[in-house]
Short mmCIF file of C-alpha atoms and ligand atoms in Angstrom, two decimals:
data_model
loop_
_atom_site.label_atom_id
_atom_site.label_comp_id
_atom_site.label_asym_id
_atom_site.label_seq_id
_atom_site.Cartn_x
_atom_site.Cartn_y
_atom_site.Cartn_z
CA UNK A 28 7.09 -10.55 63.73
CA UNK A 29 7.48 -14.27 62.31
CA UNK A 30 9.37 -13.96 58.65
CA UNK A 31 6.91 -14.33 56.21
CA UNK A 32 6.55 -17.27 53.92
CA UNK A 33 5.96 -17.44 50.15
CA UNK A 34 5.01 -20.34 48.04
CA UNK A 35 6.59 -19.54 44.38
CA UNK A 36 5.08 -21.88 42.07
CA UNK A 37 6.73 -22.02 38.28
CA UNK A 38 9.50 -22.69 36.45
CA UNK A 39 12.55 -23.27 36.82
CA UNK A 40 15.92 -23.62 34.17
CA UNK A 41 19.24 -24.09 34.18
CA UNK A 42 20.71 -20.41 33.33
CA UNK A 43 24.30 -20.51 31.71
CA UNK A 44 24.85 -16.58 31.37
CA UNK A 45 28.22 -15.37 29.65
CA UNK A 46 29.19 -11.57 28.87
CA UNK A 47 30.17 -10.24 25.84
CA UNK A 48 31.21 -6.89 23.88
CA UNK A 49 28.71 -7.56 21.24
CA UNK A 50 26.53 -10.35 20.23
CA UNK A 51 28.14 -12.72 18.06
CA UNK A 52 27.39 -12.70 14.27
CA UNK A 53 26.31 -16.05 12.47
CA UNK A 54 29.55 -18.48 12.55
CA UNK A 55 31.32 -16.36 14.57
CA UNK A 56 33.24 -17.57 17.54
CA UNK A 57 34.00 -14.92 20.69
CA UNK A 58 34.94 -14.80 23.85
CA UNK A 59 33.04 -13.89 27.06
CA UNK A 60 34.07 -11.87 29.40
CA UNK A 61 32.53 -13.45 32.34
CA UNK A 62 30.74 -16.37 32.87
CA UNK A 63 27.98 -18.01 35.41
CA UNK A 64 25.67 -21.20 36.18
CA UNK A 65 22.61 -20.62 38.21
CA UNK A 66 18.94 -21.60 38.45
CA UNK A 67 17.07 -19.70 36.82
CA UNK A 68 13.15 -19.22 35.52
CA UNK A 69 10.93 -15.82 36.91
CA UNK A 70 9.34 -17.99 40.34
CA UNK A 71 12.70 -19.27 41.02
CA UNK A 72 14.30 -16.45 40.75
CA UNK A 73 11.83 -14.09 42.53
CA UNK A 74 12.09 -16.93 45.33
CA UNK A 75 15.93 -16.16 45.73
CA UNK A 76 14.72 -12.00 46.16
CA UNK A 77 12.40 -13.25 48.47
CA UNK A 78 14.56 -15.10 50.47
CA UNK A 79 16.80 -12.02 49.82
CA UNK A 80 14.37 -9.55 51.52
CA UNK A 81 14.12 -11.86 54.74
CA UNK A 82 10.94 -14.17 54.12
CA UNK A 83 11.41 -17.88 53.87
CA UNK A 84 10.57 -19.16 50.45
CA UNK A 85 9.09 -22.54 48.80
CA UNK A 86 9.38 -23.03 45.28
CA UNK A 87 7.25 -25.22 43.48
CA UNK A 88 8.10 -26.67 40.07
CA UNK A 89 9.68 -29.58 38.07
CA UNK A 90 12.91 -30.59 37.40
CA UNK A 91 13.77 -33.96 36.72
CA UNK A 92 16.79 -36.15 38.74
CA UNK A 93 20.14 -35.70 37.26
CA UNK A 94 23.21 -33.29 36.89
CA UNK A 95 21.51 -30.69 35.90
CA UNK A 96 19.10 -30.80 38.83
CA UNK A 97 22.43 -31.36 41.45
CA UNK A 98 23.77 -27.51 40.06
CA UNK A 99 20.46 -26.06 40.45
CA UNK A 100 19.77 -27.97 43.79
CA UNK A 101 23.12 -25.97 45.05
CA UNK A 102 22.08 -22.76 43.89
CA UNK A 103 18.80 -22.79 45.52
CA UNK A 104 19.92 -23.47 49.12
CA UNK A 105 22.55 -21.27 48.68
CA UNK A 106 19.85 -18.60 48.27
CA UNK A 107 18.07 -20.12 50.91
CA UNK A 108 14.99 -21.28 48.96
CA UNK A 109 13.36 -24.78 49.58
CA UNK A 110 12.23 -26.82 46.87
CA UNK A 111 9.05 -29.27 46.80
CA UNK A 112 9.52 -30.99 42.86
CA UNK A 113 6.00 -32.40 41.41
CA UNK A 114 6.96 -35.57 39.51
CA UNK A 115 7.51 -35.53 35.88
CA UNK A 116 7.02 -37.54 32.97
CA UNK A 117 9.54 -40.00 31.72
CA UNK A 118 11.86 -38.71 29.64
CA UNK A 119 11.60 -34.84 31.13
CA UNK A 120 14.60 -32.91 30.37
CA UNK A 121 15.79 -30.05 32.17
CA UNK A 122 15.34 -26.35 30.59
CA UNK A 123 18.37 -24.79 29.19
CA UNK A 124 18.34 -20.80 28.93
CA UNK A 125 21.57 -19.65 26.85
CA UNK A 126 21.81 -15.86 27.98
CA UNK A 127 23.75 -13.39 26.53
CA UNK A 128 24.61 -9.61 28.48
CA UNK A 129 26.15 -7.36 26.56
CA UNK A 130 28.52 -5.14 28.47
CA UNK A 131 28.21 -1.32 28.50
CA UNK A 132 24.18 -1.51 27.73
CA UNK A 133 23.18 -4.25 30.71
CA UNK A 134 20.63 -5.86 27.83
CA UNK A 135 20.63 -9.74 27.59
CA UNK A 136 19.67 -12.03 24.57
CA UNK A 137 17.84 -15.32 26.04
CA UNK A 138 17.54 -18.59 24.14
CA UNK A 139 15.35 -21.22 26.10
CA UNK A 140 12.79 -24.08 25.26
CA UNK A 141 10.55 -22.15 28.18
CA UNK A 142 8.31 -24.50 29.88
CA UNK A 143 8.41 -28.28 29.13
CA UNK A 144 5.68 -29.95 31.45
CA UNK A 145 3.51 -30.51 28.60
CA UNK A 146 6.53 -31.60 26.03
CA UNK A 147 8.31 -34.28 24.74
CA UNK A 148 7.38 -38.28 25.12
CA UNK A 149 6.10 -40.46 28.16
CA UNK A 150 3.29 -40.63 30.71
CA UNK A 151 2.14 -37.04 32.00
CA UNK A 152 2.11 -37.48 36.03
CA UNK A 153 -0.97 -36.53 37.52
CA UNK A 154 -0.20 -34.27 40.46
CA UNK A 155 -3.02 -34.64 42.82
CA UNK A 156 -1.41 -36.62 45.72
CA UNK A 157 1.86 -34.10 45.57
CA UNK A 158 -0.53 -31.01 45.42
CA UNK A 159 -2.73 -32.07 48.16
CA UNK A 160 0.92 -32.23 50.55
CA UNK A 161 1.05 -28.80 50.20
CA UNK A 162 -0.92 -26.49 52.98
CA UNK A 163 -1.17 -23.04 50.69
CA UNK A 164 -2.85 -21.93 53.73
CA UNK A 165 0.03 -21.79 55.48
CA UNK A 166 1.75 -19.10 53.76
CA UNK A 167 1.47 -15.21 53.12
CA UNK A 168 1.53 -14.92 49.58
CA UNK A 169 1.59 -17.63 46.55
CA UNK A 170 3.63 -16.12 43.30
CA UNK A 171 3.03 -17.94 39.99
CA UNK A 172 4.64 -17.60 36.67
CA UNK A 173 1.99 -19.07 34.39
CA UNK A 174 4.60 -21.71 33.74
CA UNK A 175 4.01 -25.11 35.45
CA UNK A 176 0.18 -24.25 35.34
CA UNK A 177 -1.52 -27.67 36.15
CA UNK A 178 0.79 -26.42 39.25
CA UNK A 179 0.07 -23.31 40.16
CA UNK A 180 -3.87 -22.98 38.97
CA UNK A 181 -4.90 -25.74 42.22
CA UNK A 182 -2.93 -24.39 44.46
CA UNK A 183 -3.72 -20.82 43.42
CA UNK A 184 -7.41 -21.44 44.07
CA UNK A 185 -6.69 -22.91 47.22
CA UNK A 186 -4.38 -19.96 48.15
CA UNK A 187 -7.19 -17.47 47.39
CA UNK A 188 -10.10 -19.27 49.13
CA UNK A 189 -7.76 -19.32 52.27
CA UNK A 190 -6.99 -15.95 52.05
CA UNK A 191 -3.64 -15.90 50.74
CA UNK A 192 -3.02 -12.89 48.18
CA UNK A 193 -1.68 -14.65 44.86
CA UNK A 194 0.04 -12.37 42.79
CA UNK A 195 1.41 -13.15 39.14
CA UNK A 196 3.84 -12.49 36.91
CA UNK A 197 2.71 -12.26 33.84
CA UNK A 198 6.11 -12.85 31.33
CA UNK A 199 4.24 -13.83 28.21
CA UNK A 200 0.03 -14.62 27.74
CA UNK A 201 -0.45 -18.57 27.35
CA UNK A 202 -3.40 -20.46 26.53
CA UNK A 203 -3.90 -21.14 30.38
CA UNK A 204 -3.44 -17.51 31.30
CA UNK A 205 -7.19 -17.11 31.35
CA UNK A 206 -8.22 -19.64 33.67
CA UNK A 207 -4.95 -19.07 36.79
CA UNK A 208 -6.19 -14.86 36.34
CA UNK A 209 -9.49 -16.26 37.98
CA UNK A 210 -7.95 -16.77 41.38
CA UNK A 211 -5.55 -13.50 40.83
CA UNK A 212 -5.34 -10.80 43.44
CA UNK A 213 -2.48 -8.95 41.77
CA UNK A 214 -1.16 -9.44 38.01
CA UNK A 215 2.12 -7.62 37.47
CA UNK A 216 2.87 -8.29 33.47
CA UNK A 217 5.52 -7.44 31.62
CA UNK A 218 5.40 -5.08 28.32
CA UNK A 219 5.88 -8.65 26.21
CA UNK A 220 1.94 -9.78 28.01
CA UNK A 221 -0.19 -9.50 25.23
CA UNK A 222 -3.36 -11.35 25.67
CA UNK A 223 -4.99 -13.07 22.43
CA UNK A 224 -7.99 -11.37 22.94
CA UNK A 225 -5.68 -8.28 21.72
CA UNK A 226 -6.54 -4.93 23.18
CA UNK A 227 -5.00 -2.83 26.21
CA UNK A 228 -3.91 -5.05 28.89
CA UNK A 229 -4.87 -3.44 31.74
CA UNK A 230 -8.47 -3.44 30.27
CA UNK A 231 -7.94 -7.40 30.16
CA UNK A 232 -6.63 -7.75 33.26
CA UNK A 233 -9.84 -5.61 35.21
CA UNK A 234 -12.13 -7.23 32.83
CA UNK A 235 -10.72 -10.45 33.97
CA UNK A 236 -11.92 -9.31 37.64
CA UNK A 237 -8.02 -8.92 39.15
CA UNK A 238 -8.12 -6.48 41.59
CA UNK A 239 -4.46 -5.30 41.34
CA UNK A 240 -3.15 -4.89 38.07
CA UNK A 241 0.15 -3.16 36.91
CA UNK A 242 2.83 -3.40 33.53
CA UNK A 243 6.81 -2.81 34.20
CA UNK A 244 8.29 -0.87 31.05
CA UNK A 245 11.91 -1.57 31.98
CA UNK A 246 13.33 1.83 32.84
CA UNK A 247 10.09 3.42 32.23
CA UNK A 248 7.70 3.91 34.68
CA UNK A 249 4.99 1.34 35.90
CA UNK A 250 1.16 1.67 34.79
CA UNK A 251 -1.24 0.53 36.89
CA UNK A 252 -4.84 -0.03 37.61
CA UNK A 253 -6.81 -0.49 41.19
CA UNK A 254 -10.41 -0.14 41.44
CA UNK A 255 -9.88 2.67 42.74
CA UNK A 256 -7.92 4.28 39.13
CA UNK A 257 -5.24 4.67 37.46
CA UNK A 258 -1.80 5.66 38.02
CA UNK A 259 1.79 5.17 37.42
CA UNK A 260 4.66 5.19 39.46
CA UNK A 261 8.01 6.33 38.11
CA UNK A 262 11.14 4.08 38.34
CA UNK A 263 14.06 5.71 39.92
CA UNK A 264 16.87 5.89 37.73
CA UNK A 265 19.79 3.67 38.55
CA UNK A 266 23.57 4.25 37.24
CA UNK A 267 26.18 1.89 35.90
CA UNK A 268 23.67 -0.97 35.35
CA UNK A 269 25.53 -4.13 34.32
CA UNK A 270 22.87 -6.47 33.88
CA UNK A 271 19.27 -6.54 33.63
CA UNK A 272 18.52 -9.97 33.27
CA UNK A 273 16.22 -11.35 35.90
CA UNK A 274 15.25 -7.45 36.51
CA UNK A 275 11.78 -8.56 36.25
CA UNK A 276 12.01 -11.68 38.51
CA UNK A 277 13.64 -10.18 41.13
CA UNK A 278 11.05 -6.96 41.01
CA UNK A 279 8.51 -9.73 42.06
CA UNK A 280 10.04 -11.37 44.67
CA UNK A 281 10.32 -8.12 46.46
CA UNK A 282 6.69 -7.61 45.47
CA UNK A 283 5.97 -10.49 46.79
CA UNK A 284 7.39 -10.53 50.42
CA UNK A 285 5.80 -6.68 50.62
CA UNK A 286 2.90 -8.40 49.85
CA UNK A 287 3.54 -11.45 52.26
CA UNK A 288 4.56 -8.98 55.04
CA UNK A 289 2.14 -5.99 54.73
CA UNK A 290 -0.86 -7.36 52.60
CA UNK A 291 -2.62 -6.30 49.91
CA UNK A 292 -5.71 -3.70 50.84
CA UNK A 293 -5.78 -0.82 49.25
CA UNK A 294 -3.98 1.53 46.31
CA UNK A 295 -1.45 2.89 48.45
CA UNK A 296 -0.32 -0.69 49.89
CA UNK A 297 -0.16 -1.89 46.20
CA UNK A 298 2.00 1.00 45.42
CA UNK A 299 4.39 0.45 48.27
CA UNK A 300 4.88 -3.10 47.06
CA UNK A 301 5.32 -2.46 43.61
CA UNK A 302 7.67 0.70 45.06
CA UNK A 303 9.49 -2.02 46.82
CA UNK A 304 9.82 -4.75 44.29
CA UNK A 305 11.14 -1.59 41.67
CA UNK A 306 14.15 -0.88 44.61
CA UNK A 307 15.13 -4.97 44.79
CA UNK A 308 14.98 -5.24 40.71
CA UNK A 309 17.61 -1.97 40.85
CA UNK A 310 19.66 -3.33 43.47
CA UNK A 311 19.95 -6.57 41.24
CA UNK A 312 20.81 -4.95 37.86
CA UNK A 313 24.10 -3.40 39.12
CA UNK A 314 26.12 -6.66 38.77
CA UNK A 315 26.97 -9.61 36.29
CA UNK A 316 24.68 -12.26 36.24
CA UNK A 317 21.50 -13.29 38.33
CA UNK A 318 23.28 -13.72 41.61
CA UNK A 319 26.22 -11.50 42.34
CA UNK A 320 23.78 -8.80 43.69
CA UNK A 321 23.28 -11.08 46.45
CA UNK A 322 26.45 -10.29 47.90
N1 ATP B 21 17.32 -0.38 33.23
C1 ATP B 21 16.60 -0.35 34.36
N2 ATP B 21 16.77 0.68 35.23
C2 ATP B 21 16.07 0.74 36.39
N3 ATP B 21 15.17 -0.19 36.77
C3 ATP B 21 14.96 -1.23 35.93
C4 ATP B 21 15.66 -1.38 34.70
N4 ATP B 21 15.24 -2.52 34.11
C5 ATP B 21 14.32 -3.06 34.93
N5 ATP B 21 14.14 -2.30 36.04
C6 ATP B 21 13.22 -2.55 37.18
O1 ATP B 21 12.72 -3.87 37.09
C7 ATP B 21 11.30 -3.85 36.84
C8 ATP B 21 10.94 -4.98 35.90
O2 ATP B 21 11.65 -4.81 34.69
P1 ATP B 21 11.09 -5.28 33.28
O3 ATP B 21 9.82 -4.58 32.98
O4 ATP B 21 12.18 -5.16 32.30
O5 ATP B 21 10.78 -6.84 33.59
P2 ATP B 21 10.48 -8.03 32.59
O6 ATP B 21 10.03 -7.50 31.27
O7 ATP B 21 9.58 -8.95 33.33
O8 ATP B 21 11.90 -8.68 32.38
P3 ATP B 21 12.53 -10.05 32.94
O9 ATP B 21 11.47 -10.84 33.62
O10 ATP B 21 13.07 -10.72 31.74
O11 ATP B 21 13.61 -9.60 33.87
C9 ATP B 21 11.00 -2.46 36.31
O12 ATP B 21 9.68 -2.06 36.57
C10 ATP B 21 12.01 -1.63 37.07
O13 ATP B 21 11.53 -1.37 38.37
MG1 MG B 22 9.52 -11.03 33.74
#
């Protein structure tokens, strides 16, 4: 069997991660006790897992030229991932996410001006001609972040109407949520999703007609919804966890090339992939950092 392919489409930041005993206090100076650089942002990261797990990944995003972009550029074939970058405006700066881990609880503190395609000064690019270079056909699954969206709603569309399952992760709700859920086969939130509309999210999420619908609690278990029912699948309990950040990320990646490599057809085939995505996030959480686990 050919490795699969995944088109990631979404964001991606420049991670500087340190680790630390406790989280500084206001004014206070410390010292970590471990440091790291990486790319980071949930489709580039669950492009790395993907890679990870075998399948050959294509992330999609924008980051603008510069020395930023060289670090990240490193990172991202050393994980085997290939990049296509849409233009960006003039004056596009790269995203910074300042992570702290704290050591002995694994939980990490993030700090990051989260997606800037729509920020700052100049000219917003229009996309078309870069967009309409990329064949979604011609891959097994498309993953989008809801970051990037001008991005990932085209392509998503086109994914879907070629038969492609698209799958997101839903970090936060955004204003453009609404419209990339449209060409949705699976959603796969996190417990920070809370639609606008308020209410229970899985009730958004069917109501929004996606198919395949789920929410990670962390170490709790997943709850999710087929048309088919409800049900919730417990998360096996890992020990000595170091580091959860990119936990999430990494979860979907797996997701993803289960997806990409098995399809998406019934409840039992979305429960192996989220069953699969849970074992890649706990592999990931055992070491410092967001790329250690990769051995
Ligand atoms: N402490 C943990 N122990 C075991 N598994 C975990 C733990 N934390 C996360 N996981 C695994 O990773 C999955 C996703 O985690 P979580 O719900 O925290 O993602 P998230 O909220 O999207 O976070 P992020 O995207 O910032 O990593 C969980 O469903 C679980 O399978
Ligand atoms: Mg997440």
């Amino acid at each position: 069997m050919p490795e699969p392919a995944g088109l990631f489409v979404g964001l991606a930041t420049l991670d500087v991660v340190q680790l630390v005993d406790a989280l500084p206090r206001p004014d206070e100076k410390i010292r970590a006790l471990d440091d790291m650089l990486a790319a980071g942002g949930p489709a580039t990261n669950a492009a790395v897992a993907f890679a990870r797990s075998g399948g050959r990944a294509t992330l999609v995003t924008r980051v603008p030229d510069g020395p930023a972009w060289d670090l990240m550029r490193g990172d991202l074939a050393a994980g085997g991932v290939d990049v296509l970058r849409a233009p960006t405006a003039q004056g596009r700066r790269v995203t910074v996410a300042s992570i702290l881990v704290t050591r002995g609880t694994g939980e990490r503190a993030v700090v990051s001006t989260g997606d800037r395609s729509h920020a700052g000064a100049g000219v917003a690019l229009e996309p078309t001609a870069f967009l309409d270079a990329i064949d979604a056909a011609a891959y097994s699954v498309l993953l989008c972040d809801g970051h990037e969206a001008d991005l990932a709603i085209p392509l998503a569309a086109r994914a879907r109407e070629a038969g492609v399952p698209v799958v997101l992760d839903g970090g936060s709700w955004k204003p453009t949520t609404a419209e990339l859920l449209r060409h949705v086969d699976a959603a796969v939130v996190s417990s920070a999703f809370r639609p606008a509309a308020g209410g229970d999210v899985l009730d958004y999420l069917s109501e929004a007609g996606v198919p395949y619908a789920a929410v990670t609690r962390g170490a709790s278990s997943i709850l999710y919804r087929t048309s088919t029912g409800d049900g919730e699948l417990a998360v096996e309990p890992v020990a000595g966890v170091v580091d959860t950040l990119g936990a999430g990320d990494f979860f979907h990646g797996g997701f993803a090339h289960h997806v990409a490599a098995h399809g998406l057809h019934d409840e039992a085939g979305f429960m192996a992939a989220l069953a699969f995505g849970a074992g890649v996030a706990g592999e990931s959480i055992r070491s410092f950092g967001t790329r250690a686990w990769l051995g």
